[in-house]
mmCIF file of C-alpha atoms in Angstrom:
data_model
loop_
_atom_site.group_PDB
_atom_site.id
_atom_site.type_symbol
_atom_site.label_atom_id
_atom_site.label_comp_id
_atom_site.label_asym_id
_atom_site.label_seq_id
_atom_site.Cartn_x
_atom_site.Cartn_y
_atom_site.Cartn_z
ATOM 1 C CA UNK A 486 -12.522 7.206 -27.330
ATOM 2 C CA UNK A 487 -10.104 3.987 -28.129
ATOM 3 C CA UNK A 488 -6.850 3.688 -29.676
ATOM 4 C CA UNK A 489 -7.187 3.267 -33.880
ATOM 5 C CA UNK A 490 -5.290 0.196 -35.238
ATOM 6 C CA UNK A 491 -3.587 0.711 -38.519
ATOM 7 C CA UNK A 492 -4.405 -0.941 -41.647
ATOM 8 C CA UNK A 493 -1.872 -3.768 -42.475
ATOM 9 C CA UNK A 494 -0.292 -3.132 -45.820
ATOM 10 C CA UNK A 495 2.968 -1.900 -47.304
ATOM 11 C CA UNK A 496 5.552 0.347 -44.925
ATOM 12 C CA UNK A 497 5.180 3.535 -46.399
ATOM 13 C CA UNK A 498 8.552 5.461 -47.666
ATOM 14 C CA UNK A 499 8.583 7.630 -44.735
ATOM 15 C CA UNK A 500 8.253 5.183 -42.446
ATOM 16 C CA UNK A 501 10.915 2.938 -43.832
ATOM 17 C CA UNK A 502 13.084 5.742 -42.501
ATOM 18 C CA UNK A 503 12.328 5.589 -39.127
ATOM 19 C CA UNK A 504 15.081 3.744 -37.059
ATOM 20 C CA UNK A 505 14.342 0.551 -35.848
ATOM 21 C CA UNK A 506 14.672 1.020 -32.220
ATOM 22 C CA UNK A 507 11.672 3.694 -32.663
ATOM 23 C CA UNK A 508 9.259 1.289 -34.382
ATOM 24 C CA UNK A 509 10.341 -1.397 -32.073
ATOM 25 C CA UNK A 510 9.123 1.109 -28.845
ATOM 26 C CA UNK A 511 5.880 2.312 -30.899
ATOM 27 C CA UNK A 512 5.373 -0.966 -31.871
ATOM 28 C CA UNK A 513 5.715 -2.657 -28.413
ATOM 29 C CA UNK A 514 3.905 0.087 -26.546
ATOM 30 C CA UNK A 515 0.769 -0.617 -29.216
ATOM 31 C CA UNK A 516 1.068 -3.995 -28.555
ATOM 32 C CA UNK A 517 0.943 -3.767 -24.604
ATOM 33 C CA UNK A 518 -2.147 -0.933 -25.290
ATOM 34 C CA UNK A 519 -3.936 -3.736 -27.339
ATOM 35 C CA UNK A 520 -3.435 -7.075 -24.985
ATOM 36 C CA UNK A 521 -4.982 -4.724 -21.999
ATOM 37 C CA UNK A 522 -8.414 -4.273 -21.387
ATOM 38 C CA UNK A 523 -9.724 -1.564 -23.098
ATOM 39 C CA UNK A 524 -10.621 0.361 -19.753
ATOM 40 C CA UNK A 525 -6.767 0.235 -18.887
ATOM 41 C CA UNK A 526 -6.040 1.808 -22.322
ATOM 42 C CA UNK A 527 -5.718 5.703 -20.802
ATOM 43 C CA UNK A 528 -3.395 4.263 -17.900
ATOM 44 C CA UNK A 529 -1.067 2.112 -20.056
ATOM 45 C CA UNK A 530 -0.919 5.340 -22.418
ATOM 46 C CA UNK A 531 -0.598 8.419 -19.798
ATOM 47 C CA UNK A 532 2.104 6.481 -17.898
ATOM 48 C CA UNK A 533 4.158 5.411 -20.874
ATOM 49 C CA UNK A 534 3.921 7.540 -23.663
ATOM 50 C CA UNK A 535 5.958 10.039 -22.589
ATOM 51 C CA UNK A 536 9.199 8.241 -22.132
ATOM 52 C CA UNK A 537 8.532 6.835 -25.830
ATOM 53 C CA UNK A 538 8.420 10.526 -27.161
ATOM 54 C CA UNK A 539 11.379 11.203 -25.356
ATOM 55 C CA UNK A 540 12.894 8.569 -26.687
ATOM 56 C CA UNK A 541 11.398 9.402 -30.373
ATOM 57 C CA UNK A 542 12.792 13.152 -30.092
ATOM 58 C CA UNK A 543 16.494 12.361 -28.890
ATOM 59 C CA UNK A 544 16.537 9.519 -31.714
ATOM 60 C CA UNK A 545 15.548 12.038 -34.782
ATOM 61 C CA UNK A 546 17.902 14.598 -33.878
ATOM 62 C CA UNK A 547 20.884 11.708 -33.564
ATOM 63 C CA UNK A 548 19.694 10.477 -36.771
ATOM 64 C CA UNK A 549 18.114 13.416 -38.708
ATOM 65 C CA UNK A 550 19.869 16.022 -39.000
ATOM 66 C CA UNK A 551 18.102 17.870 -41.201
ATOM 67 C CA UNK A 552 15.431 17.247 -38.078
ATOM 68 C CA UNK A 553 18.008 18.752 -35.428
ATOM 69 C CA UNK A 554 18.219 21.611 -37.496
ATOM 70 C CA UNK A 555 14.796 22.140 -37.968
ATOM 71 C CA UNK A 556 14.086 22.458 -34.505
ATOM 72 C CA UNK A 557 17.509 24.878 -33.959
ATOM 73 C CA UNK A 558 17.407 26.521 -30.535
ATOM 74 C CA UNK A 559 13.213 25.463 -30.058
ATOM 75 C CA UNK A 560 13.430 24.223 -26.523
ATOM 76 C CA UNK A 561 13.403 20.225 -26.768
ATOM 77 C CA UNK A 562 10.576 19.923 -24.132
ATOM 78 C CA UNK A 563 8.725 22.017 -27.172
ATOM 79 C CA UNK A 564 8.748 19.413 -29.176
ATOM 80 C CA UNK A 565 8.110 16.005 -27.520
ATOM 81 C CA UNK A 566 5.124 18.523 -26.141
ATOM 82 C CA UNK A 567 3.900 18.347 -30.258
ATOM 83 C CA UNK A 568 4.810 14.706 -30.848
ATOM 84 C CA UNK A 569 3.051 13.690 -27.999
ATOM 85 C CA UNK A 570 0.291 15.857 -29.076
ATOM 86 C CA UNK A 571 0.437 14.285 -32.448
ATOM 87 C CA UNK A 572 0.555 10.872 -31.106
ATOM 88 C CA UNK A 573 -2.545 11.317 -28.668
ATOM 89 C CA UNK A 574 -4.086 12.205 -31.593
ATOM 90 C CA UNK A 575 -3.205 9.712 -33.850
ATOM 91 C CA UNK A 576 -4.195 7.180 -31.193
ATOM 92 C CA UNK A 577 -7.683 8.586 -30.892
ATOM 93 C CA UNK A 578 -7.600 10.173 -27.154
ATOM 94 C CA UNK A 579 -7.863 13.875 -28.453
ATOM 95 C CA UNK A 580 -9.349 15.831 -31.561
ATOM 96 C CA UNK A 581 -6.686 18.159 -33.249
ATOM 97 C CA UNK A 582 -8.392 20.921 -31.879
ATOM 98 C CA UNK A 583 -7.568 19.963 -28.663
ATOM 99 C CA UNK A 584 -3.410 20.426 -29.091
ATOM 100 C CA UNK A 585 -3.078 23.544 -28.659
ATOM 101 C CA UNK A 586 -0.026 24.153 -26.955
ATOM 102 C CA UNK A 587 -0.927 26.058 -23.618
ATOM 103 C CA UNK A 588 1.594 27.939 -21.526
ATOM 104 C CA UNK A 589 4.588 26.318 -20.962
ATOM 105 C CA UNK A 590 4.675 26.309 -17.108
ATOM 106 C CA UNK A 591 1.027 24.497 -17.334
ATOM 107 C CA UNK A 592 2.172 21.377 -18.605
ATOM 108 C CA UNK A 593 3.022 18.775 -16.470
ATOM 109 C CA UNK A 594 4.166 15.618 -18.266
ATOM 110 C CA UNK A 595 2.920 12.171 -16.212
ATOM 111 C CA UNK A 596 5.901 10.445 -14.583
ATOM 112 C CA UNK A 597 5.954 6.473 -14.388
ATOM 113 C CA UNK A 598 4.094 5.420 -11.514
ATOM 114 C CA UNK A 599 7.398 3.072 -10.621
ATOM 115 C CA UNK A 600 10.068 5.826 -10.876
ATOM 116 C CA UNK A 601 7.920 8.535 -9.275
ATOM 117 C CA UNK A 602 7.402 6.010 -6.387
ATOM 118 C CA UNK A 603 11.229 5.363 -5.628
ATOM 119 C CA UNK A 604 11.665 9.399 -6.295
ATOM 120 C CA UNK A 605 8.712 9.602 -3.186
ATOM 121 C CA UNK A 606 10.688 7.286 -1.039
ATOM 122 C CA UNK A 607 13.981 8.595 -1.668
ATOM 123 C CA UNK A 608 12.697 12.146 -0.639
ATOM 124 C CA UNK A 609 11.373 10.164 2.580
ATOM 125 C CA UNK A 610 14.365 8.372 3.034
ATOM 126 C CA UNK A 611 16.159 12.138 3.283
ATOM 127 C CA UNK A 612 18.171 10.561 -0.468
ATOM 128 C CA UNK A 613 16.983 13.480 -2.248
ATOM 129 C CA UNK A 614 16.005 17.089 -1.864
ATOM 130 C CA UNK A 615 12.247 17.592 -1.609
ATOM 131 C CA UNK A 616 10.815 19.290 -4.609
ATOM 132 C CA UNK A 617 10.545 22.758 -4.683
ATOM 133 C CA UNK A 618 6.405 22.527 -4.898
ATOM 134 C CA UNK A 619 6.346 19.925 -2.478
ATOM 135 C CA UNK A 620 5.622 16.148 -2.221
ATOM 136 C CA UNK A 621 2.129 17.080 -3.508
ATOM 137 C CA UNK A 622 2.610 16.305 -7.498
ATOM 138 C CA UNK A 623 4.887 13.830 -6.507
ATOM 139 C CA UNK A 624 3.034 11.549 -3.933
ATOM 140 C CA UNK A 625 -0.293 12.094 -7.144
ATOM 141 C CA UNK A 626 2.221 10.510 -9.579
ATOM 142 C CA UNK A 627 2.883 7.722 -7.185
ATOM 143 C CA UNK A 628 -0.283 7.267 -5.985
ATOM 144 C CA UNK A 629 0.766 7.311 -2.769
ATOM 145 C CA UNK A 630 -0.449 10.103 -0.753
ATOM 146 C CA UNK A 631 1.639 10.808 2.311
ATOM 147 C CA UNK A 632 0.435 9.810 5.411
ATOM 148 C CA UNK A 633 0.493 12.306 8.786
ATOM 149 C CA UNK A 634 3.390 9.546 10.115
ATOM 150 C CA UNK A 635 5.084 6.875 9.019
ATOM 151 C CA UNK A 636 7.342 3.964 10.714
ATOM 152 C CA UNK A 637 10.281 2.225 8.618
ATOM 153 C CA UNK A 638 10.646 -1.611 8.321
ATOM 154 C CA UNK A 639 14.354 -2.611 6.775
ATOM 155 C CA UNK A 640 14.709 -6.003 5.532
ATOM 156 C CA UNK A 641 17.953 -7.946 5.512
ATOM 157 C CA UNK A 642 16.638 -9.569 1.686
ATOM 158 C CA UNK A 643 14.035 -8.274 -0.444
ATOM 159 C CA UNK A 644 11.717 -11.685 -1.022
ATOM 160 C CA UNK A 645 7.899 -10.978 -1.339
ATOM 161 C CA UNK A 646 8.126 -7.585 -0.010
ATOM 162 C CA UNK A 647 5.138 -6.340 -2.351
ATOM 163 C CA UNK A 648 3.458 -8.950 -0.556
ATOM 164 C CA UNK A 649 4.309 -7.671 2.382
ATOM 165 C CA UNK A 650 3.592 -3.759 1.692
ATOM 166 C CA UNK A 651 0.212 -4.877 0.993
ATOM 167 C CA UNK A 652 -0.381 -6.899 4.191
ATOM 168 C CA UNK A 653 0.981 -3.602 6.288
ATOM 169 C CA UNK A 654 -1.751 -1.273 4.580
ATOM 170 C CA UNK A 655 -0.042 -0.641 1.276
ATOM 171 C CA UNK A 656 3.122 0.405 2.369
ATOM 172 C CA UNK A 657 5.621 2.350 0.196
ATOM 173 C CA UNK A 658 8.427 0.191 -1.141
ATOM 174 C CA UNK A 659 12.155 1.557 -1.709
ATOM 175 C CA UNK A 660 15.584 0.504 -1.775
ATOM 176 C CA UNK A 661 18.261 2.426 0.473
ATOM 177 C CA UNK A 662 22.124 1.461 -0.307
ATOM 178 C CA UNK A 663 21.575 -2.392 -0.604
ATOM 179 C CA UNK A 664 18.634 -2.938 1.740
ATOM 180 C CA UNK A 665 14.750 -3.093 0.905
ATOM 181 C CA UNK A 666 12.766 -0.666 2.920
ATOM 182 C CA UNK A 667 9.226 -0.141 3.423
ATOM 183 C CA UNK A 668 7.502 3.053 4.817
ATOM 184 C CA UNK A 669 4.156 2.220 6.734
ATOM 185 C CA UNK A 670 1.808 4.179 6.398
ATOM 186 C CA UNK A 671 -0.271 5.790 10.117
ATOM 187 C CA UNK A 672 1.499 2.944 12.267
ATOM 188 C CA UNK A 673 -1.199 3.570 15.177
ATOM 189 C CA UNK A 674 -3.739 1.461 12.844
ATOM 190 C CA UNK A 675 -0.775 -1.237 12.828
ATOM 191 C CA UNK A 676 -1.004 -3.523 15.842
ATOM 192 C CA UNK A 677 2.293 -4.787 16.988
ATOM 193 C CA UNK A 678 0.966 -7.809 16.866
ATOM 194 C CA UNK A 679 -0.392 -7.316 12.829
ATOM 195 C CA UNK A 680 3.390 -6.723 12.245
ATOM 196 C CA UNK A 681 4.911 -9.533 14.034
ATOM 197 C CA UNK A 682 2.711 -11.581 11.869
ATOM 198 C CA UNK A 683 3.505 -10.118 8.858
ATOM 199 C CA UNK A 684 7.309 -10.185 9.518
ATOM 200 C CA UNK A 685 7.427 -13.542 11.226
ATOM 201 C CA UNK A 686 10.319 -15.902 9.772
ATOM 202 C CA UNK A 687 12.396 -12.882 8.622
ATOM 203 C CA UNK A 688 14.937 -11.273 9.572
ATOM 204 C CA UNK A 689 13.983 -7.376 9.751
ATOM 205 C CA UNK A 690 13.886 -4.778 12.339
ATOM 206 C CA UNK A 691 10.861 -1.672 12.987
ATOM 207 C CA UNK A 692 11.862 1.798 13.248
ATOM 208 C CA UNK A 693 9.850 4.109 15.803
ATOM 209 C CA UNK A 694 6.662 5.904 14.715
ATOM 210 C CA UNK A 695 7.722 9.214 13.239
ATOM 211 C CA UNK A 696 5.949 12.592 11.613
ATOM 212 C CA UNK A 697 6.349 11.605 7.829
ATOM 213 C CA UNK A 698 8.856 14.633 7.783
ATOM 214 C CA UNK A 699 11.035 12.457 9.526
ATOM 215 C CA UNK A 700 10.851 9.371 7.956
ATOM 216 C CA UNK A 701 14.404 9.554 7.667
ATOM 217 C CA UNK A 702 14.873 8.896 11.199
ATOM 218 C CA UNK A 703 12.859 6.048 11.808
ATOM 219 C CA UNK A 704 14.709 4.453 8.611
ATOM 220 C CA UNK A 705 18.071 5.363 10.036
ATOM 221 C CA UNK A 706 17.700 3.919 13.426
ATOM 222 C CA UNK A 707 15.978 0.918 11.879
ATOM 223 C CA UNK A 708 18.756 0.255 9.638
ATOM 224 C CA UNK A 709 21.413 0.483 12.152
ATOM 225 C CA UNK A 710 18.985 -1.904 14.647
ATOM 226 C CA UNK A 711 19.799 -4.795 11.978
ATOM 227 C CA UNK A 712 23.267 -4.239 11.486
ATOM 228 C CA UNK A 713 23.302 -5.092 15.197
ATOM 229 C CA UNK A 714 21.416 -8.212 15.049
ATOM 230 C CA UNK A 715 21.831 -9.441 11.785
ATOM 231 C CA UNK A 716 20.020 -12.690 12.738
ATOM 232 C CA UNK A 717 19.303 -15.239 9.538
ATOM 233 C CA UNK A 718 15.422 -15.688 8.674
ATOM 234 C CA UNK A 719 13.891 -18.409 9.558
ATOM 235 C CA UNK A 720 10.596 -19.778 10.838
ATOM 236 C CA UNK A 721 11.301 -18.741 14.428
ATOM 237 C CA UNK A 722 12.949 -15.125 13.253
ATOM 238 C CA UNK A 723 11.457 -12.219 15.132
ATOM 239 C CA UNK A 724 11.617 -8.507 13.869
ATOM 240 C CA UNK A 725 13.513 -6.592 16.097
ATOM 241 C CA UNK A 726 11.874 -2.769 17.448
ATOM 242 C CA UNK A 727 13.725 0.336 17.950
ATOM 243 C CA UNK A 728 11.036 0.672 20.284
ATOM 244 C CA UNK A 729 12.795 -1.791 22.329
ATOM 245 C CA UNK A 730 16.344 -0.943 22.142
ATOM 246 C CA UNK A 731 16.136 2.909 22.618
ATOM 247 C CA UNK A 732 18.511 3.156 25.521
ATOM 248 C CA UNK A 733 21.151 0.725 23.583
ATOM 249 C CA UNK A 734 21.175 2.607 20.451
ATOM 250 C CA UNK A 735 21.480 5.960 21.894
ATOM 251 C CA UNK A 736 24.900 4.099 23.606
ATOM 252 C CA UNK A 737 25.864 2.366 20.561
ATOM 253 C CA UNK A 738 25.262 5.362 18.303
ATOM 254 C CA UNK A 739 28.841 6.453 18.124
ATOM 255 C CA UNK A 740 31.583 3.855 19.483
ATOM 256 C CA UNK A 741 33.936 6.325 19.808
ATOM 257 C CA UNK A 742 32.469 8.208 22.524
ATOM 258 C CA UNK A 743 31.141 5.275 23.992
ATOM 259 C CA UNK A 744 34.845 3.774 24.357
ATOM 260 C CA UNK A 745 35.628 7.653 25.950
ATOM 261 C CA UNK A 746 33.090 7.263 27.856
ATOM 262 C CA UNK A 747 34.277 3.930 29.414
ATOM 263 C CA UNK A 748 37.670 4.801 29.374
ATOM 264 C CA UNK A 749 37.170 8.260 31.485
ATOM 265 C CA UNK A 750 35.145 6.320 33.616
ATOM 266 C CA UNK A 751 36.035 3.179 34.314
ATOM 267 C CA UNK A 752 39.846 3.703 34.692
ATOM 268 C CA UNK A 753 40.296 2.616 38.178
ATOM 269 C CA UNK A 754 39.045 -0.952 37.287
ATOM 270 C CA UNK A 755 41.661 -1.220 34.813
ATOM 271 C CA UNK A 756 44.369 -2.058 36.957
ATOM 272 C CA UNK A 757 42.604 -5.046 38.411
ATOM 273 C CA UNK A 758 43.321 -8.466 37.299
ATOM 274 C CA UNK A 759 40.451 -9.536 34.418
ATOM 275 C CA UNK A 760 38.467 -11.436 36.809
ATOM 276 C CA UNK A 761 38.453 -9.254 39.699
ATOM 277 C CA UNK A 762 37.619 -6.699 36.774
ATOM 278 C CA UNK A 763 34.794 -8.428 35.728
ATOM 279 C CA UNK A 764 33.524 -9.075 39.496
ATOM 280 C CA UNK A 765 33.536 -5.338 40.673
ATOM 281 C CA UNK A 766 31.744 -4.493 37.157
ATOM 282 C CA UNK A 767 28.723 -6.585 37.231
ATOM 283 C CA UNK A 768 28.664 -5.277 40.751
ATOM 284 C CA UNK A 769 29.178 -2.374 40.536
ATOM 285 C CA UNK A 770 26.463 -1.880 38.125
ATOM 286 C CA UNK A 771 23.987 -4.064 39.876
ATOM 287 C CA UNK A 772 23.768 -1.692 42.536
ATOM 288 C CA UNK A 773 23.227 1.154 40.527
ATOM 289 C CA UNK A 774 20.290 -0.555 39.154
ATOM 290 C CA UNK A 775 19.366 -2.113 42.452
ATOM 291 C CA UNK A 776 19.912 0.803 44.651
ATOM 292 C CA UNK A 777 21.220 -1.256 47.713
ATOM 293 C CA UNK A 778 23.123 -3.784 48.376
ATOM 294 C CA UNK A 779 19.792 -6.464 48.862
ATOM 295 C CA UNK A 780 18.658 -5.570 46.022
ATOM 296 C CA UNK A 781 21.952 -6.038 43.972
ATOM 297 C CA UNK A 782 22.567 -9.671 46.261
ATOM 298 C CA UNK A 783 19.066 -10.207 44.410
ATOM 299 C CA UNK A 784 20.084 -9.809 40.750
ATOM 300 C CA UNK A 785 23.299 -11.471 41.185
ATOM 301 C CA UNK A 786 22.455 -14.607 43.315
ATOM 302 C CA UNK A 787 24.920 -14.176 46.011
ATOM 303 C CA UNK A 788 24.593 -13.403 49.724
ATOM 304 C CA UNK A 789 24.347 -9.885 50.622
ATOM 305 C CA UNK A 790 27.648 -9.700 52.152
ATOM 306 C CA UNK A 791 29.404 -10.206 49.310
ATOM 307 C CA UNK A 792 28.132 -7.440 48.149
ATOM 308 C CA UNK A 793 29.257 -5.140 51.059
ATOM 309 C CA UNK A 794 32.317 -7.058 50.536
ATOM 310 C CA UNK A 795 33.134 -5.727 47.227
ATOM 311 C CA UNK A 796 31.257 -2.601 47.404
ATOM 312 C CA UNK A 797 33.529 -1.408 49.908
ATOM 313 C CA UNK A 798 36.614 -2.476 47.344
ATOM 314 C CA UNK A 799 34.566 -0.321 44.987
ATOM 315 C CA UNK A 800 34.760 2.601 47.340
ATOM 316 C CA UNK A 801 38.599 2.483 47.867
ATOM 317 C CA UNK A 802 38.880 2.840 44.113
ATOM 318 C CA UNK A 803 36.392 5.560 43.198
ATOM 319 C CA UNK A 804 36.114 7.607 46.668
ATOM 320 C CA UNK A 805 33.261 10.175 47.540
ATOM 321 C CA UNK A 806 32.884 10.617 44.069
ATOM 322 C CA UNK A 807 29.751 7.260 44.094
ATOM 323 C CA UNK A 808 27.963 9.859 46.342
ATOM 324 C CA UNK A 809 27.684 11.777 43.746
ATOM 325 C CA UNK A 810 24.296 11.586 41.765
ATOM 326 C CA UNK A 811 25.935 12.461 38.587
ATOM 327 C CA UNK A 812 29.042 10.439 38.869
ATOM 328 C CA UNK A 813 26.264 7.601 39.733
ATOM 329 C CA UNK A 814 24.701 7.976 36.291
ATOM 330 C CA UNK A 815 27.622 8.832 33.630
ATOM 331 C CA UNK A 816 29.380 5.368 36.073
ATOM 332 C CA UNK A 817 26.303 3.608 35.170
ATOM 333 C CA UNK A 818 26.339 4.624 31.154
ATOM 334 C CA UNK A 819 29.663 3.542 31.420
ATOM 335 C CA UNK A 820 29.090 0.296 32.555
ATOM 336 C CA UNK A 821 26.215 -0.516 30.364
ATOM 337 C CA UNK A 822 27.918 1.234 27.218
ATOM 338 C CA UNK A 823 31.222 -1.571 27.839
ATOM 339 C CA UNK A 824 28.179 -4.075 28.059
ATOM 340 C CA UNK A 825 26.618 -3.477 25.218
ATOM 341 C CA UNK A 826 30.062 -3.049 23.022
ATOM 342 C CA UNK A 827 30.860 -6.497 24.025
ATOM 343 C CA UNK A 828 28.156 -7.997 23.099
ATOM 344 C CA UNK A 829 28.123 -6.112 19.426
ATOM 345 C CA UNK A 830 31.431 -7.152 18.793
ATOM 346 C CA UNK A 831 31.000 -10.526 19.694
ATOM 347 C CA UNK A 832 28.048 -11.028 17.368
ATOM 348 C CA UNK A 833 30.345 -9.465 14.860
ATOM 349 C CA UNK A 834 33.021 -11.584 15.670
ATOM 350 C CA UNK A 835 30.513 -14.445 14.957
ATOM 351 C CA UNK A 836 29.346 -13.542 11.852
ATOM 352 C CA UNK A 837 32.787 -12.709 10.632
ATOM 353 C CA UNK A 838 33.499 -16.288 11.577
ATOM 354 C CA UNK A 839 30.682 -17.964 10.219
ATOM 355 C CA UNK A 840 31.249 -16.447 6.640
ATOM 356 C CA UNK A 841 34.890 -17.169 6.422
ATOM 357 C CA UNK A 842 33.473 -20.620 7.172
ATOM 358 C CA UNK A 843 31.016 -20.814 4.505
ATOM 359 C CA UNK A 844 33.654 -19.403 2.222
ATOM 360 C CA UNK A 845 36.162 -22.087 3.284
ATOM 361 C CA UNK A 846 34.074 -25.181 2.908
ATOM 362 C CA UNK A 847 33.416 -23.720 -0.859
ATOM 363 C CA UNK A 848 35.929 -26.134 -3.321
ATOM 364 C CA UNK A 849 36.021 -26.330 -6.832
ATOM 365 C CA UNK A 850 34.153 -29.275 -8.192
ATOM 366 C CA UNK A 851 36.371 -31.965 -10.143
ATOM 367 C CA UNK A 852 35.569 -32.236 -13.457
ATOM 368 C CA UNK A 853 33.782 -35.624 -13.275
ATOM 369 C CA UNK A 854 31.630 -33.939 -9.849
ATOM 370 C CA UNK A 855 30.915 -31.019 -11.927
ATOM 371 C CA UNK A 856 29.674 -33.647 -15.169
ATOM 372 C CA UNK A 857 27.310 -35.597 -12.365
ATOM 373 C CA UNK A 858 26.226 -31.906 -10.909
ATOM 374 C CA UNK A 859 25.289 -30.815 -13.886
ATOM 375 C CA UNK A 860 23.030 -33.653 -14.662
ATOM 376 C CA UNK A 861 25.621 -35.674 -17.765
#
């Protein structure tokens, strides 16, 4: 059944009444209907006619009100349920027989495929509460049913990403305070290597294969993975994996404790002068990662002596307490937590630099620069 096109001709009286912004909406939905193949017709029409009745029904009761009194206390779902009744009719999709109004709790009025898709992803993305029903009528309006696990991809700027959640097996596209986010879909059927490719010359970072009931998680960790390396894009950019950085970012996940940690820790190297600090550190830590002191001579390209040498420094400062297996490991935490700090707020320090030097080299163009710029 298609869509009837009115006879051109005179506005009729009652129609000369309708505001404009109403015949503007009716007007441009026809219009879209019409330019459309005629198999898209029921799409374009279930997706967007009921935000026109809304629409419709809030702008007769503003300016009718004879209408708003009409209606009185009638529910207002009531009657954009009859106008969009009428309308289906009117536009051909439905005898008048077939409006009769069932119960209320039976109707369910189609949501926008776009909104119902960022609704989906926010749910995901733990930004709203998860219907009471389920994701079920949700994930139907989006067309996007929900996989058995997903695995987050945050991008540091949004270009081409529908591109992109194509290429990584239609993946579902949200925002999430500033950044664009994906959610992939069964990440086992995603090679690494597939999304290397498909990421390649961006900056971005990959979230660890979750249950889609914790989405939430992989997006979090993801997120916070790029705030540490906020590298520019580029052709050479490479995502970055949680996957690879697991150990770091449960360190890095609160600085606080990670600065308690140090500090309850590594107090008896603070008395030291900065380089002999630094010394005892890196070998101090290379020999709990070596597990001798040939093994930490390896890693640190000195002779083995040295490293009895200041091993036994080591010992005068900690005691029996490096016997310990758990002193060993919280001293080792330590040492890798003050690492890793560093090296974060370096990075930041760089960036911080690098955009108070973009900012600097920014100067108002003279007037006669500006003229020239702008092409007079």
């Amino acid at each position: 059944m298609m869509p009837t096109q009115a006879h051109a001709g005179a506005p009729s009286p009652c129609l000369s009444r309708i505001p404009a912004r109403i015949e503007v909406a009716m007007c441009d939905l026809l219009n879209r209907l019409w330019s459309r193949p005629r198999g898209e017709w029921n799409r374009v029409v279930r997706n967007e006619l009921p935000d026109l009745v809304e629409k419709v029904v809030a702008e007769l009761q503003r300016g009718f009100p004879a209408m708003a009194a009409l209606l009185g206390d009638t529910p207002v779902e009531e009657a954009q349920w009859a106008l969009e009744q009428a309308l289906l009719t009117v536009l051909g999709y439905q005898k008048s027989s077939q409006s009769k109004r069932p119960p209320v709790a039976s109707v369910v009025t189609p949501m926008p495929v776009a909104r119902a898709r960022q609704d989906l992803f926010d749910v995901l993305a733990g930004q709203r509460e998860t219907p009471e029903g389920g994701l079920g009528e949700l994930a139907r309006a989006a067309g996007w049913p929900v996989p058995d696990t997903v695995q987050a991809v945050v991008l540091a700027t949004p270009a081409e990403a529908p591109q992109l959640a194509a290429a990584l097996g239609h993946a579902l596209i949200g925002s999430v305070e500033g950044h664009t986010a994906l959610f992939v879909p069964d990440p086992a059927t995603q090679t690494r290597a597939r999304l290397e490719a498909a990421l390649k010359g961006r900056a971005a970072a990959v979230g660890h294969a979750v249950p889609a009931a914790d989405a939430a998680s992989s997006l979090r960790w993801a997120r916070y993975l790029l705030s540490l390396a906020p590298g520019g894009g580029g052709p050479e950019a490479r995502p970055a994996f949680v996957d690879d950085h697991l150990s770091a970012l449960l360190l890095l996940q609160d600085e606080s404790l990670a600065d308690a940690l140090t500090s309850r820790w590594l107090g008896p190297l603070s008395e030291l002068t900065p380089r002999q600090n630094e010394r005892l550190e890196v070998t101090l830590l290379a020999w709990l990662e070596g597990g001798g002191a040939p093994e930490a001579a390896k890693l640190l390209h000195v002779h083995p002596q040295t490293v009895r040498y200041r091993l036994r420094q080591i010992e005068k400062l900690f005691g029996p307490a490096l016997r310990d297996p758990r002193t060993r490991f919280e001293l080792e935490m330590a040492l890798r937590s003050r690492r890793l700090m560093a090296h974060v707020r370096n990075r930041r320090a760089r960036a911080g630099r690098r955009a108070r030097a973009v900012a600097s080299s920014i100067r108002p163009l003279g007037m006669a620069r500006e003229a020239r710029v702008n092409g007079l």
